[in-house]
Backbone as CSV, one residue per row, in Angstrom:
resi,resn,N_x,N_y,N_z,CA_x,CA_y,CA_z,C_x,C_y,C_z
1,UNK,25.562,-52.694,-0.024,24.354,-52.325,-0.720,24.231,-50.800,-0.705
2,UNK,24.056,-49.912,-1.912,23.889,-48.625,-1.670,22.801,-48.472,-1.375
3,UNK,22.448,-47.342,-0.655,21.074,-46.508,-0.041,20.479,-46.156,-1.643
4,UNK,19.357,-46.043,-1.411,18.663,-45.411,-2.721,18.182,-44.024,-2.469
5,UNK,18.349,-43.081,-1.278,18.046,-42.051,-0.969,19.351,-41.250,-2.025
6,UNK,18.629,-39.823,-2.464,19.701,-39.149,-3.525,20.684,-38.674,-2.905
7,UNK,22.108,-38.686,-3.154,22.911,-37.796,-2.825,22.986,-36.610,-2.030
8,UNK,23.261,-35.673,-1.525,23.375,-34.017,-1.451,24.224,-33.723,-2.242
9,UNK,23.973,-32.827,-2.584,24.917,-32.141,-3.530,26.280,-31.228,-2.875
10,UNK,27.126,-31.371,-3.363,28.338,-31.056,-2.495,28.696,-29.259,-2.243
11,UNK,29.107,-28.878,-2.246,29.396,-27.086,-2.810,30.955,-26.832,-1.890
12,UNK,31.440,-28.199,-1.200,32.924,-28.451,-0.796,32.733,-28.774,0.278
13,UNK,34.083,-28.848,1.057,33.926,-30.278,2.140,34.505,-28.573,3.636
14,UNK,34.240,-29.193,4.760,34.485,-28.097,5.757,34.348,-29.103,6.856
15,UNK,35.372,-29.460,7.354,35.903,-30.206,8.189,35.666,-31.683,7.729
16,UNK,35.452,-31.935,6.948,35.843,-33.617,6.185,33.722,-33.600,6.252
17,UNK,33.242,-32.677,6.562,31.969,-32.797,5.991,30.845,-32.391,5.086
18,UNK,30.437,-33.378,4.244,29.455,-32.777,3.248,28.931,-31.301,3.522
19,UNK,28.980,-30.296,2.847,28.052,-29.305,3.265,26.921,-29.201,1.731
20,UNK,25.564,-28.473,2.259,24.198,-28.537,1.094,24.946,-27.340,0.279
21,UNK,24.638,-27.732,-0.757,25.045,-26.463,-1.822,24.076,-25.446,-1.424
22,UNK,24.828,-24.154,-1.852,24.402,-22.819,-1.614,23.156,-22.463,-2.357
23,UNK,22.704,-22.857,-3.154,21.051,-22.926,-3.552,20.098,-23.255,-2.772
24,UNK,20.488,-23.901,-1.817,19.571,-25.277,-0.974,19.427,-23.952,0.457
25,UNK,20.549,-23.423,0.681,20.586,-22.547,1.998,19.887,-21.167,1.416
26,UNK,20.172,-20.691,0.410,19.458,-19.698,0.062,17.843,-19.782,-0.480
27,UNK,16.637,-18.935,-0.083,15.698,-19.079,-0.171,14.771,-18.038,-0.269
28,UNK,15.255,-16.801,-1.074,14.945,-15.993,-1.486,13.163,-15.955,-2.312
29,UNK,12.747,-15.843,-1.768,11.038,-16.951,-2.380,10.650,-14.988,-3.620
30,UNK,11.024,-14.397,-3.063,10.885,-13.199,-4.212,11.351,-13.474,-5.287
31,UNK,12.572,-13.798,-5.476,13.488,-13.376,-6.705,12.831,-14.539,-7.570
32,UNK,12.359,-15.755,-6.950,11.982,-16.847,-7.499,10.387,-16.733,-8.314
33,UNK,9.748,-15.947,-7.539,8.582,-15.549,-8.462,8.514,-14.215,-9.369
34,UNK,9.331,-13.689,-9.398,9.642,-12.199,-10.249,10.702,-13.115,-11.197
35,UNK,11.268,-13.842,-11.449,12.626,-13.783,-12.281,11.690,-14.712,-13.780
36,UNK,11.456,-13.196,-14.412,11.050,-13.565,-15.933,12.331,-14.064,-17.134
37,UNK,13.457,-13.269,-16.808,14.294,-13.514,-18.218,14.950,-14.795,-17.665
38,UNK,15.211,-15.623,-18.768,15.977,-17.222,-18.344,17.231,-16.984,-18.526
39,UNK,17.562,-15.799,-19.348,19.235,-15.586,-19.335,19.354,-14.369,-18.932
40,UNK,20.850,-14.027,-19.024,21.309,-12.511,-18.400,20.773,-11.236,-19.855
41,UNK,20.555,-10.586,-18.628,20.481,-9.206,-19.471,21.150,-8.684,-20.587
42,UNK,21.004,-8.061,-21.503,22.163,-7.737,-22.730,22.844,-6.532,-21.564
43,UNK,24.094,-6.253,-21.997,24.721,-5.903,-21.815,24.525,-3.990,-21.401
44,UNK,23.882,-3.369,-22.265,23.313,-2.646,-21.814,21.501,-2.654,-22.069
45,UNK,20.903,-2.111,-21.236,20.194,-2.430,-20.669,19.415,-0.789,-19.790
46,UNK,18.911,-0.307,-19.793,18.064,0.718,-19.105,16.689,0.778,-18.638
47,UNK,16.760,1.116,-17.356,15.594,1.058,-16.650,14.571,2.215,-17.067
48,UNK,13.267,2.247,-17.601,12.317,2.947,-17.550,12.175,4.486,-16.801
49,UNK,12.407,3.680,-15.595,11.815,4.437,-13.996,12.943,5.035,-13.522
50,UNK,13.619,4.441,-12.936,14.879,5.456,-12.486,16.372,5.799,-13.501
51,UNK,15.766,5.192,-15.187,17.412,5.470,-15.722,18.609,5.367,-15.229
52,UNK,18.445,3.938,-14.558,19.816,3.589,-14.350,19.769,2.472,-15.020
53,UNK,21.490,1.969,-15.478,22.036,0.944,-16.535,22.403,0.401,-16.144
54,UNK,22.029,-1.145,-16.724,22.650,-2.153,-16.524,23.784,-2.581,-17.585
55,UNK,25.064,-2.819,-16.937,26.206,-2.572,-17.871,27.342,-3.330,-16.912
56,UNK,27.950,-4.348,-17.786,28.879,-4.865,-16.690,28.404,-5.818,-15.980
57,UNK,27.613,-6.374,-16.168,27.139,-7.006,-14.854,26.342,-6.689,-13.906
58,UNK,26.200,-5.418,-13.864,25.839,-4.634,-12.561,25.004,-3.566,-13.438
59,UNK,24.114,-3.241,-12.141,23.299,-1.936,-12.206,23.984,-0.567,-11.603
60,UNK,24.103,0.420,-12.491,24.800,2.046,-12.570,23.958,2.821,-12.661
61,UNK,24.567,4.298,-12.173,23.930,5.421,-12.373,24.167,5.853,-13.929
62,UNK,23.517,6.195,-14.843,23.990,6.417,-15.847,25.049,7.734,-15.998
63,UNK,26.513,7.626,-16.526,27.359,8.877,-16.513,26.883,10.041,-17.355
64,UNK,26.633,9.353,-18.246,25.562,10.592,-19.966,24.463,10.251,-19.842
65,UNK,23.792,10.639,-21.066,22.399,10.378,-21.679,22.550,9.117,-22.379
66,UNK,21.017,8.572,-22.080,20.935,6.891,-22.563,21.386,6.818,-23.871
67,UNK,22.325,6.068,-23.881,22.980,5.184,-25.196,21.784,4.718,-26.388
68,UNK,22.031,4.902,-27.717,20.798,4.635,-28.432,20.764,3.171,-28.877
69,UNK,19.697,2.450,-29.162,19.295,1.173,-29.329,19.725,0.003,-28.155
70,UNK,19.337,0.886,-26.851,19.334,-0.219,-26.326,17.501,-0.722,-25.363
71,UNK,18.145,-1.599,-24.716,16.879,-2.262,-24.007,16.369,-1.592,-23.319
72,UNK,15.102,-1.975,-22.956,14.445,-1.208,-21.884,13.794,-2.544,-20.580
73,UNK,13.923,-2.176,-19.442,14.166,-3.535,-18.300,13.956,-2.833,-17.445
74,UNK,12.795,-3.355,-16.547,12.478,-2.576,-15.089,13.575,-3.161,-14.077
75,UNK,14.367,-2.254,-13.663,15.680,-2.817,-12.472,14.800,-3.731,-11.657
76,UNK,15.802,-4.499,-10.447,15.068,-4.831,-9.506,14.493,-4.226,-8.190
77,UNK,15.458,-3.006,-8.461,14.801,-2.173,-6.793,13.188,-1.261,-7.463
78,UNK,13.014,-1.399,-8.663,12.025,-0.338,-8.846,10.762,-1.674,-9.213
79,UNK,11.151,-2.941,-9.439,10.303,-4.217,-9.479,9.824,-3.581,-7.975
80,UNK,10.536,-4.284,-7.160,10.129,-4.487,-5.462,9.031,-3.431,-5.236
81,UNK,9.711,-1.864,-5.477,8.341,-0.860,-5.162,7.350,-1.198,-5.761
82,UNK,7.094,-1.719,-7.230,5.546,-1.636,-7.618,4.919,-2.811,-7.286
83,UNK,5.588,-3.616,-6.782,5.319,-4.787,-6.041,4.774,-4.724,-4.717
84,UNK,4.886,-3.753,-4.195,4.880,-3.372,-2.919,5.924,-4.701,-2.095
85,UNK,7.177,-5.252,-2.192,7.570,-5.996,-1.607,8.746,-5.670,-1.044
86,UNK,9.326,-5.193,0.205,10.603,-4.488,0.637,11.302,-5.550,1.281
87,UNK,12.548,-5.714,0.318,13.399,-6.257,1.515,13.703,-6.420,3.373
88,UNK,14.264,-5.537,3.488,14.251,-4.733,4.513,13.357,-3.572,5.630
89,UNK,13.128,-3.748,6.435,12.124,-3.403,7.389,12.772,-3.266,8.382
90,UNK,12.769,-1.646,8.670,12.833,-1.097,10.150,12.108,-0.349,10.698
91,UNK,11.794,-0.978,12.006,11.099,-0.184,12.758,11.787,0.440,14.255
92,UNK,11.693,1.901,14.063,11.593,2.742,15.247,10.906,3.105,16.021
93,UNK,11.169,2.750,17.755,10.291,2.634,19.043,10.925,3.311,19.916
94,UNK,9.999,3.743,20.738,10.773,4.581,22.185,10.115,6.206,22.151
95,UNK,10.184,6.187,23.266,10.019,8.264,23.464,11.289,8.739,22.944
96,UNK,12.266,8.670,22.509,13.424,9.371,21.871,12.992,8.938,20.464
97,UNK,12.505,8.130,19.969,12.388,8.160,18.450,11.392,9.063,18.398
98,UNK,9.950,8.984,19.173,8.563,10.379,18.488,9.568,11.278,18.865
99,UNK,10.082,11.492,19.901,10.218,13.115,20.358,11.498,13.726,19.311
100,UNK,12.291,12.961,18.439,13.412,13.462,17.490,13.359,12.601,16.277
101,UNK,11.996,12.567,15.970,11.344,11.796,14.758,12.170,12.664,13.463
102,UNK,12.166,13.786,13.135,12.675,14.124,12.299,14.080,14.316,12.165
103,UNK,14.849,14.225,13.431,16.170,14.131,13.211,16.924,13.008,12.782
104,UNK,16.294,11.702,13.434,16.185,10.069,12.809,15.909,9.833,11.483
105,UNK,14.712,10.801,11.098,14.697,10.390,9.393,15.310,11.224,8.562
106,UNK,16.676,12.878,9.433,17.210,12.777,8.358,18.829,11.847,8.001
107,UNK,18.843,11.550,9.451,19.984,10.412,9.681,19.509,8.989,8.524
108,UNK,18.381,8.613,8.135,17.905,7.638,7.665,18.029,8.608,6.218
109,UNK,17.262,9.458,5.602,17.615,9.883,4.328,19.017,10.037,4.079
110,UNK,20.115,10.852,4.442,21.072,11.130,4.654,21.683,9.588,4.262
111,UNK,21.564,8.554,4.794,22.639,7.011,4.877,22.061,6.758,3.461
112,UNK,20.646,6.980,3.010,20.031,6.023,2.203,20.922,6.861,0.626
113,UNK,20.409,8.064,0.757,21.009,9.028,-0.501,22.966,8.541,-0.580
114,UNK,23.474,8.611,0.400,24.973,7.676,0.160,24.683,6.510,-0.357
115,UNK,24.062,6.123,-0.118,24.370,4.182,-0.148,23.461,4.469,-2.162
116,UNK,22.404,5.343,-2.386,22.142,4.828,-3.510,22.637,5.897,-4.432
117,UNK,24.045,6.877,-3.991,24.871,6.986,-5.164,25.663,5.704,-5.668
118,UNK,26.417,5.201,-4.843,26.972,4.042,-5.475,26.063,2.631,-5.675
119,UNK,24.844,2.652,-4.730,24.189,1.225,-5.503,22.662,1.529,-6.015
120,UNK,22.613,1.589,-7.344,21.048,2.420,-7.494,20.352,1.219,-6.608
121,UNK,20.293,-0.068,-6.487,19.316,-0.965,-6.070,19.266,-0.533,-4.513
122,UNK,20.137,0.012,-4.000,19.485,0.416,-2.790,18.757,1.391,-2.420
123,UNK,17.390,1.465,-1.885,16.700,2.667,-1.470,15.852,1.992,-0.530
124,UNK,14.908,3.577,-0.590,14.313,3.543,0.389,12.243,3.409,-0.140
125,UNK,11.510,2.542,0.243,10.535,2.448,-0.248,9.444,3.443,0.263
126,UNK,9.389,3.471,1.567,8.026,3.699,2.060,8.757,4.626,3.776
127,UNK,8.392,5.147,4.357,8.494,5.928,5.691,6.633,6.297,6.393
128,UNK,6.510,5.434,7.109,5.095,5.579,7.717,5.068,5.245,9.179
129,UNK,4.279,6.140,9.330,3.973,5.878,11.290,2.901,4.678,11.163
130,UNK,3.504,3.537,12.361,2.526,2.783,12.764,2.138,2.637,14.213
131,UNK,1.359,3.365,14.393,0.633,3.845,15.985,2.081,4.362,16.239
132,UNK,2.668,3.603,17.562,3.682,4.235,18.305,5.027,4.147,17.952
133,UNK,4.975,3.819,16.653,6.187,3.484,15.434,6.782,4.075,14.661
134,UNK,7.544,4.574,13.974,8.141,4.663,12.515,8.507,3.534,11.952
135,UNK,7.788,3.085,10.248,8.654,1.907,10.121,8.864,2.478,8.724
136,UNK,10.466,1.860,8.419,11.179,2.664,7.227,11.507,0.827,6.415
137,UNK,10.756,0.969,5.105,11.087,0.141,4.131,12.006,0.248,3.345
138,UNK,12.784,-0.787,2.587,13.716,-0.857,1.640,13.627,-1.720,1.077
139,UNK,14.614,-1.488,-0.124,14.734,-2.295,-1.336,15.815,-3.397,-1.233
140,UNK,16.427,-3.389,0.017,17.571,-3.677,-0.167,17.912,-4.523,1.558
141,UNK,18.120,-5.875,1.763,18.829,-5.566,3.248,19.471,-5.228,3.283
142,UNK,20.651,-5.120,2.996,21.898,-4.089,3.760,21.399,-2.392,4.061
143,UNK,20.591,-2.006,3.566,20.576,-0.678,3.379,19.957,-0.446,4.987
144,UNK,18.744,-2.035,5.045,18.330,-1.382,6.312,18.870,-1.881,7.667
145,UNK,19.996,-2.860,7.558,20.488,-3.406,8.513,21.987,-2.233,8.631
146,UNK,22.248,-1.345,7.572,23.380,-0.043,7.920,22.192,0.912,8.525
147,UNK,21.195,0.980,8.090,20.778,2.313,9.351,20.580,1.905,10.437
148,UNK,19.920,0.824,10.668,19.808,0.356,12.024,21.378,0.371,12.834
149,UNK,22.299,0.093,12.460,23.732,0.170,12.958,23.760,1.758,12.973
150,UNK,23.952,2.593,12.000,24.394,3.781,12.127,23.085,4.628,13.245
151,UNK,22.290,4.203,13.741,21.302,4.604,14.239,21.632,4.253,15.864
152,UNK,22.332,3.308,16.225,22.603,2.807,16.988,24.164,3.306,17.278
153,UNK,25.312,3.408,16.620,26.094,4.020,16.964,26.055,5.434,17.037
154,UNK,25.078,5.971,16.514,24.814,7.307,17.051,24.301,7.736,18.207
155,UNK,23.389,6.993,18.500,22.194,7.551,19.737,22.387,6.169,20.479
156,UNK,22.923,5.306,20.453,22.654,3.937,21.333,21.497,3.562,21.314
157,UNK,20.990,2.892,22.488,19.593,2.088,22.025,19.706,0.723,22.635
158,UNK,18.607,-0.122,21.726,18.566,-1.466,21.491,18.501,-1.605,20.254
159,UNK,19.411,-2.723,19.461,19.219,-2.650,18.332,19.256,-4.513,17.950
160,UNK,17.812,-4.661,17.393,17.866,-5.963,17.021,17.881,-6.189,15.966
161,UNK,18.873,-6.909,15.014,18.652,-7.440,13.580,19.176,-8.673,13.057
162,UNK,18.516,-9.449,13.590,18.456,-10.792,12.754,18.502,-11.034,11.742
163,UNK,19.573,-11.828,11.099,19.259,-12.137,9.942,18.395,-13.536,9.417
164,UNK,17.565,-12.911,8.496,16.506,-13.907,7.938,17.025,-15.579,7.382
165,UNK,16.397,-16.507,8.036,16.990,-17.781,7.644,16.547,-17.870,6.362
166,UNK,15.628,-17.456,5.640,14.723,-17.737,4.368,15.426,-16.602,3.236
167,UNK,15.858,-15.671,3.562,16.439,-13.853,3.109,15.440,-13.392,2.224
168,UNK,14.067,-13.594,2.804,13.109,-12.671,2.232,12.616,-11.543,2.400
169,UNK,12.755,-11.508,4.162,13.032,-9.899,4.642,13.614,-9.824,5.975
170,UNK,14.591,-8.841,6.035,14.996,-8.738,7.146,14.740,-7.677,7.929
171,UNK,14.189,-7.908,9.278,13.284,-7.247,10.365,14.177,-6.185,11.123
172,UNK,14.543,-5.299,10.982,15.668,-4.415,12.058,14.540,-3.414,12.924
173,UNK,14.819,-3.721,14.299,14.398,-2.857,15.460,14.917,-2.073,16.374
174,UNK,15.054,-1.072,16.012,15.731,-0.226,17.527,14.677,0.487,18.308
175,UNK,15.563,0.705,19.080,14.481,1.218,20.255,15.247,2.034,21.144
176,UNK,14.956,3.237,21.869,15.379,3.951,22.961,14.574,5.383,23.348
């Protein structure tokens, strides 16, 4: 007699067992309430706000001046800022973070300005003291789970960064 409970859906087998398709594990609850267009972007494509192109697949720095007749499309890292919604969240703790507060954020500008020559979607949102804190927002996790590393192989520390079971934001903490 078959079960009447539905299937899982397969996404391939890993050790002779069913695994949930990769939709089911991912749970991005942002992208799911921001995602207006039902298909892909035309091909080119330009952002408003920061003039960068979407081309290829991917979001670029533009090499020239914007190409004529094309679209106009708010990217997704410049969505997130007016959204106020940051990927990524780090916060800095300890008497070595107040007392070399500005040498930390130019180690933190410094990683962020690399990382968003080659990926415009990565930046940096927001830099604010909270009481005995610095906490540095992004657009992006990776952007803030590489400073927290490069922050940590520089100066040591404690460095906690979990990654988010849901990947709506990921929390990075150092401390020393």
């Amino acid at each position: 007699m078959k079960s009447k409970q539905p299937k899982k859906e397969l996404a391939g087998k890993r050790g002779g067992r069913p695994q949930p398709a990769r939709r089911e594990a991912q749970g991005d609850t942002y992208r799911k309430k921001v995602k207006k267009v039902a298909t892909k972007l035309p091909d080119v494509t330009v952002c408003p706000d920061c003039k960068a192109i979407f081309r290829g697949g991917r979001w670029r720095w533009a090499a020239v001046a914007k190409p004529t007749g094309t679209r106009r499309e708010v990217c997704p890292a410049d969505q997130r800022i007016r959204d106020k919604y940051p990927a990524g969240e780090l916060t800095l703790r300890g008497e070595f973070a107040r007392s070399h507060r500005e040498e930390l954020l130019g180690v933190v500008r410094n990683l962020e300005a690399k990382e968003k020559a080659v990926r415009p979607l990565n930046r940096l949102m927001e830099i604010r003291d909270a009481g005995d804190a610095i906490v540095v927002t992004t657009t992006d996790v990776h952007l803030a789970h590489a400073i927290g590393v490069a922050l940590f192989k520089s100066y040591r520390g404690t460095l906690h960064a979990p990654w988010a079971q849901e990947g709506d934001l990921l929390r990075v903490s150092w401390e020393r």
